Backbone as a ProteinNet text record, in pm:
[ID]
protein_1_A
[PRIMARY]
MQWYYDVNGQRQGPIAQAELESLVAQGVIKPETRVWCTGMKDWAPYAQAAAGQGAAPAENDSAVCAVSGKIYPKSQMVHYEGRWISAEHRDEFFQRVREGAPMVGAATVPGPFGYGSFLQRFCASFLDGLIVGLANFLVGLVVGATMGASGMLKSSAGPILLQVIVQTLGLALGISYHIYFIRKHDATPGKMALGLKLLRSDGSKLSVGRIIGRYFSHFLSAIILGIGYIMAAFDPERRALHDRVCDTRVIKTK
[TERTIARY]
13355.8	13306.5	13426	13467.9	13572.1	13504.4	13520.6	13474.8	13575.5	13551	13619.6	13555.5	13631	13553	13639.3	13562	13622.3	13645.6	13771.7	13806.6	13860.9	13817.7	13849.2	13858.6	13790.7	13821.9	13918.8	13989.4	14071	14009.7	13996.6	13960.2	14064.9	14011.4	14081.7	14035	14092.6	14061.8	14156.3	14105.1	13989.8	14013.7	13888.9	13901.3	13784.5	13799.5	13724.6	13602	13491.9	13363.7	13402.9	13480.8	13508	13602.2	13692.5	13758	13677.8	13595.5	13475.9	13406.5	13353.7	13272.5	13357.7	13511.4	13574.7	13611.5	13630.1	13647.9	13517.8	13396.9	13273	13266.9	13299.2	13285.8	13391.1	13499.8	13599.7	13562.4	13463.7	13405.9	13499.7	13581.5	13683.1	13552.5	13483.8	13379	13237.1	13175.9	13061.1	12935.4	12816.5	12687.3	12695.4	12752.3	12761.1	12875.8	12970.1	13083.3	13045.1	13098.7	13058.2	13163.1	13087.3	13144	13080	13166.6	13141.5	13173.9	13105.5	13148.2	13083.6	13135.6	13084	12961.7	12869.7	12726.8	12654.1	12725.7	12657.8	12672.5	12568.5	12566.4	12653.6	12655.1	12747.7	12771.6	12881.1	12891	12779.6	12775.8	12658.3	12693.6	12644.2	12665.3	12651.8	12737.5	12759.7	12623.3	12535.8	12394.4	12312.1	12338.5	12231.2	12291.8	12417.4	12500.9	12456.7	12495.1	12451.3	12299.6	12223.6	12070.8	12035.2	12154.7	12116.1	12145.7	12216.8	12213.1	12099.4	11998.4	11882.9	11851.6	11715.8	11651.5	11708.1	11787.8	11814.7	11706.4	11707	11598.7	11644.5	11558.5	11590.3	11704.6	11794.8	11917.7	11888.9	11777.7	11723.4	11656	11613.2	11545.8	11636.1	11757	11861.3	11987.2	12077	12230.8	12306.2	12406.8	12540	12542.7	12541	12565.9	12717.7	12737.8	12885.4	12943.2	12872.3	12955.8	12972.9	12840.7	12860.1	12918.1	12876.1	12901.9	12788.4	12685.5	12556.5	12453.2	12396.6	12254.2	12140.6	12082.9	11975.8	11877.2	11725.2	11647	11677.6	11644.1	11684.3	11582.2	11470	11352	11399.4	11497.9	11544.3	11705	11708.6	11857.6	11845	11974.1	11985.6	12078.1	12069.5	12152.6	12225.1	12356.6	12442.4	12575.4	12562	12662.6	12714.6	12613	12645.9	12670.9	12656.7	12656.3	12533.2	12509.7	12369.9	12417.7	12364.5	12388.5	12250.7	12262.8	12164.6	12131.1	11987.1	11958	12036.5	12069	12145.5	12305.3	12350.8	12472.9	12487.1	12350.4	12380.8	12446.1	12414.7	12491.7	12658.6	12680.7	12824.3	12883.2	12842.3	12886.8	12883.3	12777.4	12775	12892.9	12906.9	13020.7	13169.9	13175	13286.5	13309.1	13201.6	13181.6	13242.4	13173.6	13208.2	13351.4	13416.6	13548.2	13644.4	13617	13678.7	13733.7	13683.8	13742	13713.6	13826.3	13799.3	13709.1	13666.2	13577.4	13631.2	13627.5	13674.5	13570.9	13586.7	13472	13354.5	13294.2	13150	13132.2	13257.7	13264.3	13342.6	13317.4	13414.4	13485	13639.2	13734	13857.3	13912.3	14019.2	14147.3	14162.1	14274.5	14236.5	14298.7	14270.1	14337.2	14422.3	14495.2	14466.6	14365.6	14332.8	14422.5	14430.7	14496.6	14642.6	14721.6	14864.5	14857.5	14934.2	14947.4	15032.3	15012.4	15078.7	15218.7	15269.2	15427.3	15465.1	15397.2	15425	15458.9	15345.3	15336.5	15432	15500.9	15597.3	15724.4	15743.1	15886.7	15870.5	15768.1	15759.5	15805.4	15733.3	15752.4	15900.9	15975.4	16109.9	16208	16157.3	16258.9	16231.8	16129.3	16084.8	16162.8	16171.7	16232.6	16391.4	16436.3	16594.7	16624.6	16547.2	16558.7	16554.8	16444.5	16444.5	16539	16558.9	16671.2	16796.5	16814.3	16967.6	16983.3	16858.5	16846	16879.9	16809	16794.4	16931.5	17010.2	17146.4	17247.7	17239.6	17300.8	17291.7	17150.7	17093.7	17172.2	17145.2	17215.6	17358.5	17447.3	17584.9	17622.1	17535.1	17585.5	17535.8	17424.6	17387.4	17494.5	17512.3	17625.8	17760.8	17809.2	17925.4	17927.5	17835	17807.8	17806.4	17699.2	17718.2	17865.8	17928.2	18054	18153.3	18148.8	18232.8	18219.8	18113.5	18056.1	18077.3	18091.6	18139.1	18003.2	17894.7	17770.3	17755.9	17829.6	17801.9	17859.9	17961.4	18062.4	17975.3	17849.3	17776.3	17675.4	17615.4	17545	17411.3	17373.8	17230.5	17252.8	17398.9	17415.6	17365.8	17389.5	17333.7	17192.3	17110	16976.8	16923.5	16992	16976.7	16956	17108.8	17107.5	17002.2	16957	16835.8	16730.2	16694.6	16567.1	16574	16691	16684.5	16687.2	16774.3	16777.5	16616.9	16559.8	16415.1	16321	16323.4	16244.2	16248.3	16387.3	16398.9	16390.5	16407	16373.5	16222.2	16154.7	15993.3	15937.9	16008.4	15967.8	16009.7	16137.6	16196.2	16084.2	16026.2	15924.6	15818.2	15778.5	15634.2	15646.4	15759.8	15767.7	15775.3	15882	15898.5	15757.8	15684.3	15556.5	15451.2	15446.7	15355.3	15417.3	15526.4	15579.8	15576.7	15585.3	15582.5	15434.9	15361.2	15223	15124.3	15148.7	15085.9	15117.4	15269.4	15309	15281.1	15317.4	15298.4	15203.5	15115.1	15041.6	15077.1	15213.6	15294.9	15443	15499.4	15624.9	15729.7	15846.1	15939.3	15942	15932	15914.3	15792.3	15673.2	15560.5	15588.4	15642.3	15659.1	15734	15833	15924	15868.8	15756.3	15680.3	15552.2	15522.5	15382.2	15264	15295.9	15170.1	15143.2	15012.9	14968.5	14881.2	14880.8	14795.2	14696.4	14557.8	14475.4	14348.5	14248.9	14133.6	14051	13963.9	13855.7	13789.7	13764.1	13669.4	13767.2	13909.2	13991.6	14049.5	14013.2	14052.7	14193.4	14254.7	14382.7	14398.7	14483.7	14484.8	14516.4	14455.4	14482.4	14610.6	14679.9	14811.8	14744.7	14640.9	14603.8	14580.6	14513.4	14492.6	14634.7	14734.6	14855.4	14935.6	14912.9	14985.7	14912.2	14788.2	14700.5	14750.6	14756.1	14803.6	14921.9	15019.8	15161.3	15150.1	15085.5	15078.5	14991.8	14898.6	14833.9	14894.1	15029.6	15114.5	15143.7	15148.5	15192	15099.3	14974.5	14841.9	14859.6	14910.7	14932.2	15044.7	15158.5	15274.5	15245.5	15180.5	15191.3	15136.7	15046.5	14960.5	15025.7	15152.7	15254.5	15265.3	15227.1	15225	15101	15004.9	14887.1	14803.7	14815.2	14749.8	14822.2	14928.1	15011.8	14958	14971.4	14933.1	14785.9	14694.3	14545.9	14539.5	14639.7	14635.1	14654.7	14710	14705.8	14569	14503.5	14363.1	14253.3	14262.6	14137	14139.3	14004.7	13985.3	14039.1	14032.3	14073.3	14238.7	14304.8	14425.9	14448.2	14344.8	14365.6	14447.4	14554.7	14610.4	14504	14538.5	14465.2	14478.3	14584.8	14605	14505.6	14508.8	14408.8	14243.6	14219.6	14082.4	14061.1	14147.4	14144.5	14126	14213	14227.7	14142	14074	13994.1	14082.5	14189.5	14255.4	14306.9	14343.8	14360.6	14510.4	14577.1	14691.5	14652.7	14690.6	14655.6	14757.7	14743.2	14841.7	14839.2	14932.8	14948.8	14989.8	15048.4	15093.3	15107.1
-1105.6	-1185.5	-1154.7	-1264.2	-1280.2	-1287.9	-1206.3	-1216.2	-1256	-1327.2	-1345.8	-1297.9	-1244.9	-1196.4	-1238.1	-1220.2	-1292.6	-1149.7	-1161.3	-1055.3	-1122.6	-1141.9	-1208.3	-1358.3	-1415.4	-1568.1	-1615.2	-1492.9	-1535.7	-1490.2	-1565.7	-1531.5	-1444.6	-1358.4	-1281.6	-1273.1	-1243.6	-1231.3	-1343	-1355.9	-1293.5	-1137.4	-1060.3	-940.2	-906	-821.8	-771	-712.4	-679.4	-619.8	-471.7	-402	-262.3	-274.4	-339.6	-337.8	-375.1	-469.5	-486.2	-370.3	-291.6	-172.1	-93.4	-59.9	21.8	3.5	-159.1	-173.8	-135.2	-163	-136.7	10.5	88	240.6	295.9	213	240.3	199.8	131.8	84.8	-63.7	-104.2	-242.1	-356.2	-375.8	-457.3	-393.9	-451.2	-386.3	-463.6	-427	-518.3	-645.3	-651.3	-799.5	-888.4	-827.3	-904.3	-1026.6	-1151.3	-1251.3	-1244.8	-1271.1	-1271.1	-1391.9	-1426.3	-1539.4	-1499.6	-1552.7	-1551.5	-1667.7	-1693.6	-1813	-1794.7	-1906.5	-1877.6	-1883	-1855.9	-1865.2	-1996.1	-2046.8	-2158.5	-2171.3	-2040.4	-2053.7	-1906.7	-1889.3	-1750.6	-1694.1	-1553	-1470.1	-1353.2	-1281.2	-1140.3	-1040.1	-926.9	-868.6	-784.1	-763.8	-694.5	-797.9	-933.2	-1034	-1050.2	-1051.2	-1085.3	-950.4	-841.8	-705	-708.2	-758.8	-752.9	-864.8	-922.6	-998.8	-1144.9	-1183.9	-1308.1	-1381.9	-1313.5	-1372.9	-1339.4	-1319.2	-1274.8	-1151.9	-1094.9	-977.9	-896	-754.1	-666.9	-686.8	-668.7	-677.3	-589.6	-606.9	-506.1	-373.2	-370.3	-246.1	-147.6	-232.4	-148.9	-104	-152.4	-105.8	-77.7	6.6	34.5	57.9	48.7	72.6	218.7	267.7	386.1	434.1	555.4	585.1	632.8	668.2	698.7	589	520	422	270.4	244	108.2	27.7	52.9	-31.3	-3.1	-131.8	-134.7	-63.2	13.7	104.4	76.1	86.3	107.1	244.2	217	348.1	453.4	423.3	531	592.7	558.1	641.9	708.8	709.1	767.7	880.3	936.4	1038.8	970.8	1010.7	966.6	1085.6	1077.6	1190.4	1134.3	1158.4	1117.5	968.1	896.2	728.9	683.4	761.6	722.7	740.5	637.1	659.1	689.2	783.1	840.1	828.5	766.6	745.7	879	877.7	1011	1071.9	952.1	1018.8	1028	1012.8	1060.9	1149.9	1209.1	1295	1429.9	1482.3	1630.3	1605.1	1479.6	1465.1	1419.5	1359.4	1340.7	1466	1551	1680	1776.4	1759.5	1844.2	1801.7	1680.6	1621.1	1689.5	1674.8	1726.5	1870	1962.4	2096	2133.5	2038.9	2043.4	1994.1	1939.6	1877.2	1770.3	1669.7	1541.8	1464	1384.6	1302.3	1195	1120.4	1012.3	893.9	775	667.6	572.7	460.5	396.4	436.1	377	422.9	517.1	570.7	645.5	776.5	866.9	992.1	957.9	942	923.9	1010.4	1035.7	1161.1	1050.8	1053	997.4	890.3	869.4	764.3	625.7	606.1	474.7	430.2	496.4	453.8	520.8	468.2	508.8	471.2	540	515.3	387.8	298.8	186.9	215.2	159.9	176.8	183.6	75.9	66.9	205.9	231.4	346.6	481.6	500.8	596.9	592.6	489.8	484.2	504.8	469.2	507.5	645.7	709.6	849.6	952.2	897	966.3	939.7	826.5	803.7	889.9	920.9	1001.8	1140.2	1202.1	1338.1	1339.2	1236.3	1260	1275.2	1177.9	1215.7	1362.6	1403.7	1542.9	1628.3	1650.8	1743.6	1716.5	1606.5	1561.5	1642.1	1599.2	1653.3	1803.4	1860.4	2017.4	2074.2	2002.5	2046.6	2021.9	1903	1882.3	2016.1	2039.7	2147.5	2281.5	2320.4	2441.5	2430	2310.1	2292	2337.1	2269.9	2305.7	2446.1	2508.8	2663	2731.7	2694.2	2772.7	2760.3	2642.2	2580.3	2643.5	2673.5	2720	2868.5	2944.2	3068.1	3098.3	3024.3	3042.5	3021.5	2909.1	2877.3	2994.3	3052.4	3151.2	3263.3	3307.2	3416.2	3391.4	3272.9	3263.8	3223.9	3240.6	3221.4	3069.4	2969.8	2831.2	2826.5	2891.3	2901.7	2922	2984.7	3028.6	2916.6	2898.4	2790.8	2772.8	2895.8	2880.1	2863.7	2870.5	2834.2	2720.5	2617.6	2481.1	2482.4	2540.2	2525.3	2617.2	2729.8	2823.2	2770.5	2703.9	2651.7	2546.8	2461.3	2375.7	2423.8	2545.4	2609.8	2679.9	2728.5	2789.1	2675.8	2567	2471.4	2414.5	2370.7	2331.8	2433.1	2540.3	2623.2	2636.5	2663.6	2659.4	2515.9	2421.6	2268.3	2277.3	2322.9	2319	2420.7	2537.5	2647.1	2569.3	2507.5	2451.9	2332.4	2245.9	2118.6	2173.4	2280.3	2344	2398.1	2483.7	2561.3	2453	2342.1	2227.3	2187.4	2137.7	2093.8	2175.9	2316.8	2423.8	2457.3	2454.7	2477.7	2372	2278.7	2160.6	2122	2107.2	2085.6	2172	2296.9	2409.1	2404.4	2382.7	2399.9	2275.1	2137.9	2009.1	1890.2	1958.5	1876.2	1743.7	1774	1639.1	1701.8	1620.5	1646.8	1562.7	1593.6	1516	1371.7	1341.7	1188.1	1127.9	1201.7	1154.7	1152.6	1258.8	1274.5	1146	1118.9	990.5	869.3	849.9	720.8	738.2	846.8	857	871.6	957.7	991.4	1146.6	1169.1	1307	1326.1	1448.1	1466.1	1574.7	1526.2	1614.3	1580.8	1670.8	1664.5	1540.8	1504.4	1376.6	1411.8	1535.3	1574.9	1605.4	1590	1613.7	1743.5	1830.6	1970.8	1973.5	2097.8	2110.6	2163.1	2140.2	2182	2321.5	2409.8	2522.6	2520.9	2631.9	2648.1	2613.8	2648.2	2622.3	2486.6	2414.8	2254.9	2166.1	2230.8	2185.4	2173.8	2302.2	2315	2228.8	2218.5	2148.7	1979.4	1943.5	1807	1776.1	1881.6	1863.8	1836.5	1925.5	1891.7	1770.7	1718	1623.6	1489.5	1491	1392.3	1342	1451.3	1409.3	1332	1331.9	1255.3	1116.3	1085.9	960.6	902.1	959.5	924.6	891.3	960.3	954.3	850.6	796.8	668.4	557.1	537.4	406.2	401.8	503.2	497.9	417.2	388.5	335.6	419.9	560.8	656.1	613.2	592.6	564.2	414	298.7	184.4	193.9	288.8	260.9	274.7	329.4	333	208.2	96.6	-7.8	-83.9	-75.4	-145	-48	60.5	161.2	132	135.8	115.8	201.2	336.9	433.4	486.8	403.4	418.2	529.7	569.5	685.9	664.3	735.6	717.5	824	834.1	909.1	1062.9	1122.5	1241.4	1297.6	1182.5	1193.6	1240.6	1151.9	1153.9	1280.8	1324.2	1453.1	1574.5	1550.9	1669.1	1653.6	1554	1499.4	1513.2	1446.6	1427.9	1284.9	1276.5	1121.7	1174.8	1026.9	1012	925.4	986.4	895	864.1	756.1	708	804.2	844.7	937.5	858.5	727.8	638.2	505.8
-4196.4	-4308.1	-4393.2	-4466.8	-4564.8	-4690.6	-4786.4	-4937.5	-5039.2	-5149.5	-5251.5	-5384	-5499.1	-5588.4	-5743	-5835.1	-5974.7	-6067.7	-6115.3	-6203.6	-6319.1	-6440.9	-6569.7	-6531.2	-6465.9	-6425.4	-6313.1	-6267.2	-6147.1	-6021.4	-5938.7	-5797.8	-5730.2	-5655.9	-5576.8	-5441.2	-5341.9	-5200.6	-5111.2	-4970.6	-4912	-4864.6	-4884.1	-4830.9	-4722	-4657.2	-4543.9	-4592.3	-4527.2	-4561.9	-4614	-4518.1	-4552.8	-4670	-4700.7	-4832.5	-4950.1	-4919.5	-5062.5	-5084.5	-4976.7	-5010.4	-5083.8	-5048.6	-5101.3	-5241.4	-5280.1	-5413	-5517.4	-5441.6	-5507	-5532.3	-5422.9	-5463	-5557.6	-5594.4	-5699.2	-5818.9	-5822.6	-5955.8	-5995.3	-5894.4	-5930.5	-5927.7	-5838.1	-5824	-5879.8	-5975.7	-6027.3	-6012.1	-6014.9	-5973.6	-6067	-6141	-6227.6	-6172.9	-6114.3	-6075.8	-5978.6	-6001.4	-5920	-5781.2	-5677.6	-5544.5	-5454.3	-5345.4	-5285.7	-5124.4	-5013	-4884.7	-4801.4	-4706.2	-4604.7	-4585.8	-4600.3	-4606.9	-4728.9	-4843.1	-4982	-5025.2	-5112.5	-5168	-5281.1	-5358.8	-5489.6	-5476.6	-5605.2	-5658.5	-5697.9	-5678.7	-5717.9	-5777.3	-5842.1	-5882.3	-5760.9	-5752.5	-5632.7	-5589.8	-5697.7	-5677.9	-5590.8	-5614.5	-5569.4	-5414.3	-5408.4	-5251.3	-5174.9	-5229.7	-5143.9	-5104.7	-5162.8	-5142.9	-5022.3	-4971.9	-4862.2	-4891.1	-5029.4	-5044	-5092.3	-5105.5	-5149	-5297.8	-5315	-5450	-5466.6	-5591.3	-5614.5	-5678	-5645.2	-5740.3	-5882.3	-5972.7	-6119.7	-6140.7	-6227.3	-6247.3	-6297.1	-6346.8	-6419.7	-6299.3	-6180.7	-6098.5	-5987.2	-5959.9	-5868.5	-5923.8	-5828.1	-5879.4	-5762.7	-5795.5	-5678.8	-5650.9	-5519.6	-5514	-5530.7	-5592.1	-5639.4	-5530.7	-5391.3	-5290.2	-5181	-5126.6	-5024.1	-5103.4	-5229.6	-5282.1	-5251.6	-5181.1	-5150.4	-5260.4	-5254.4	-5358.3	-5296.7	-5397.8	-5351.6	-5482.9	-5448.4	-5569.8	-5644.2	-5783.4	-5848.2	-5831.7	-5774.7	-5748.1	-5620.8	-5554.1	-5443	-5466.8	-5578.5	-5626.2	-5725.4	-5753.4	-5839.9	-5949.5	-6081.1	-6210.2	-6246.2	-6258.4	-6276.5	-6369.4	-6487.3	-6594.5	-6577.9	-6570.5	-6580.2	-6428.2	-6333.9	-6209.6	-6111.7	-6037.9	-5959.7	-5796.6	-5777.8	-5606.2	-5517.8	-5403.1	-5323.4	-5251.5	-5234.7	-5181.2	-5052.9	-4950.2	-4835.1	-4874	-5006.2	-5013.3	-5139.3	-5166.4	-5273.9	-5242	-5136.2	-5099.1	-5093.7	-5041	-5032.3	-5174.5	-5258.7	-5399.5	-5473.9	-5467.8	-5549.9	-5497.7	-5351.5	-5309	-5348.1	-5374.1	-5414.2	-5586.5	-5648	-5789.8	-5796.5	-5698.3	-5722.4	-5673.8	-5574.7	-5557.8	-5655.6	-5768.4	-5864.1	-5837.3	-5752.4	-5700.1	-5834.8	-5872.9	-6008.9	-5987	-6098.3	-6101.5	-6144.2	-6059.6	-6115.5	-6115	-6235.9	-6216.9	-6190.4	-6076.4	-6053.1	-5943.8	-5920.7	-5797.6	-5816.7	-5724	-5726	-5593.8	-5620.7	-5506.6	-5532.5	-5410	-5421.3	-5488	-5609.3	-5686.2	-5784.2	-5880.9	-5980.2	-5936.4	-5856.7	-5838.7	-5670.6	-5601.3	-5464	-5371.5	-5242.1	-5139.9	-5119.6	-5056.5	-5049.6	-4912.5	-4936	-4834.6	-4720.8	-4615.7	-4487.8	-4514.5	-4589.2	-4611.4	-4691.1	-4804.2	-4881.8	-4789.7	-4700.6	-4599	-4521.2	-4460.4	-4364	-4449.1	-4579.2	-4624.5	-4669	-4714.7	-4732.2	-4610.8	-4505.6	-4376.2	-4328.6	-4332.4	-4314.3	-4398.3	-4543.4	-4608.1	-4584.7	-4544.9	-4503.2	-4381.1	-4280.3	-4150.1	-4162	-4263.4	-4290.2	-4340.8	-4433.9	-4467.8	-4379.9	-4302.5	-4205.7	-4110.7	-4065.1	-3949.5	-3990.8	-4108.8	-4158.8	-4163.8	-4192.7	-4197.4	-4069.4	-3979.7	-3846.1	-3770.9	-3806.4	-3770.5	-3822.4	-3925.2	-3983.4	-3922.6	-3883.1	-3803.5	-3682.6	-3603	-3493.1	-3473.4	-3581.1	-3575.8	-3611.1	-3681.1	-3694.1	-3561.3	-3521.4	-3390	-3269.8	-3284	-3156.4	-3194.8	-3296.6	-3333	-3314.6	-3354.7	-3329.1	-3182.1	-3101.6	-2955.3	-2882	-2923.1	-2892.8	-2915.7	-3037.7	-3059.6	-2981.1	-2949.8	-2882.3	-2726.8	-2696.8	-2559.5	-2458.7	-2507.4	-2454.6	-2393.3	-2450.6	-2403.7	-2262.5	-2253.6	-2131	-1995	-1997.6	-1890	-1856.1	-1742.9	-1685.1	-1762.4	-1802.5	-1917.5	-2037.4	-2066.1	-2228.9	-2304.1	-2234.6	-2313.3	-2312	-2208.4	-2201	-2324.7	-2321.1	-2426.2	-2575.9	-2591.7	-2717.6	-2755.8	-2666.4	-2692.3	-2730.3	-2664.7	-2681.3	-2824.9	-2853.6	-2984.9	-3117.3	-3088.4	-3185.1	-3196.5	-3079.2	-3097.6	-3184.9	-3143.9	-3184	-3335.2	-3375.2	-3528.7	-3578.6	-3534.1	-3588.1	-3598.1	-3513	-3524.8	-3638.1	-3635.6	-3753.4	-3895.4	-3885.1	-4019.1	-4037.6	-3974.4	-3995.5	-4047.8	-3981.1	-4034.6	-4176.5	-4187.1	-4326.2	-4408.6	-4390.4	-4494	-4561.6	-4448.1	-4496.8	-4554.9	-4520.2	-4591.6	-4726	-4770.4	-4884.6	-4978.8	-4959.9	-5050.5	-5067.2	-4965	-4973.9	-5040.8	-4998	-5074.8	-5239.1	-5260.9	-5402.5	-5488.9	-5401.7	-5483	-5419.1	-5328.5	-5268.2	-5202	-5204.9	-5120.1	-5074.1	-4968.5	-4949.6	-5028.2	-5030	-5109.7	-5078.9	-4972	-4932.1	-5022.2	-5000.2	-5067.9	-5210.7	-5267.5	-5405.8	-5453.6	-5389.8	-5429.3	-5429.4	-5326.6	-5351.8	-5429.2	-5486	-5597.9	-5508.3	-5398	-5319.5	-5326.2	-5295.7	-5260.7	-5162.7	-5085.8	-4991.1	-5008.8	-4993.6	-5037.7	-4918.7	-4936.4	-4837.8	-4891.7	-4825.8	-4856.2	-4978	-4996.1	-5120.1	-5255.9	-5225.7	-5332.7	-5351	-5238.4	-5268.4	-5188.9	-5239.4	-5174.6	-5003.1	-4942	-4807.5	-4782.2	-4673.8	-4648.6	-4574.8	-4546.8	-4474.7	-4317	-4282.7	-4150.5	-4121.7	-4222.4	-4195.5	-4212.5	-4297.1	-4289.4	-4164.8	-4088.1	-3960.8	-3850.3	-3873.4	-3765.6	-3797.6	-3902.3	-3939.9	-3897.8	-3890.3	-3844.4	-3704.6	-3621.1	-3482.2	-3437.7	-3541.6	-3511.6	-3494.6	-3570.8	-3565.5	-3446.7	-3349.2	-3201.9	-3138.2	-3179	-3117.2	-3158.8	-3294.7	-3342.2	-3262.5	-3244.3	-3187.2	-3028.1	-2971	-2809.9	-2767.5	-2848.4	-2783.3	-2865.3	-2828.5	-2865.8	-2992.1	-3066.9	-3233.6	-3282.9	-3225.3	-3275.8	-3363.3	-3333.8	-3445	-3572.5	-3586.6	-3725.7	-3768.3	-3684.3	-3739.8	-3772.4	-3741.8	-3786.7	-3945.8	-3996.5	-4134.1	-4216.2	-4143.1	-4198.6	-4207.6	-4135.9	-4119.2	-4161.1	-4186.2	-4217.3	-4378.3	-4423.2	-4572	-4664.1	-4599.9	-4690.4	-4635.9	-4549.7	-4516.5	-4447.1	-4348.7	-4265.4	-4145.6	-4112.9	-3988.2	-3880.7	-3732.8	-3648.6	-3703.9	-3759.6	-3778.9	-3914.9	-3994.3	-4124.5	-4077.9	-3987.6	-3927.2	-3882.2	-3787.6	-3711.1	-3808.5	-3909.9	-4027.9	-4124.7	-4172.1	-4295	-4403.4	-4383	-4536.3	-4560.4	-4679.7	-4748.4	-4822.8	-4793	-4867	-5002.1	-5133	-5240.4	-5310.1	-5415	-5492.8	-5633.4	-5696.1	-5805.2	-5933.9	-5904.9	-6010.3	-5971.5
[MASK]
++++++++++++++++++++++++++++++++++++++++++++++++++++++++++++++++++++++++++++++++++++++++++++++++++++++++++++++++++++++++++++++++++++++++++++++++++++++++++++++++++++++++++++++++++++++++++++++++++++++++++++++++++++++++++++++++++++++++++++++++++++++++++++++

């Protein structure tokens, strides 16, 4: 189902249902925002459309959940600092609050500017790859020159040993690169250059263990023909497979 919505008299869309719910959760689409989709006779407030495109509950008797973006009767909700939270999402909402997740519009979301796009994430990963690749190249040159000068490469096992050492150092360098920058800045240099930040779904920082786990989870995204990365282009929260595995989100900071 494709939706259209009105912002200051300008029609936006089409967008999918998942994207619509994400915009509602971020407060971009409010209960009074006029929306339309195929099957509706005319444009109507989102509160009415979300109620099944029929008669909407009285505005004073219903509200949009700050977590799910769906309409619920207020009698089944909790009110907190101008936001309404459904009973089923109450624990999730207050966990985000305890973790310090910023609030935007009607919702608590990990970041004031939404999620990083697929293209932004690709460019950030490309930049990080160049940096780490250059570092690995220099390490390989130093190790190769050292082993060559010592005569170790002349043995039959020399080239194999060189590869093992270079690959091991490269792996250690890649992990250290991610741990240092993510723990210190919540982002690698590539992500910082693109205005992105890496956090948990509740807005908290990543632990060292989660950073390492996410690093190796990249291999899961890669070995299935890169489909794990492509998932980020279609997911409403722009999650790749490794984000789903490690419960992380890449958000915009500008």
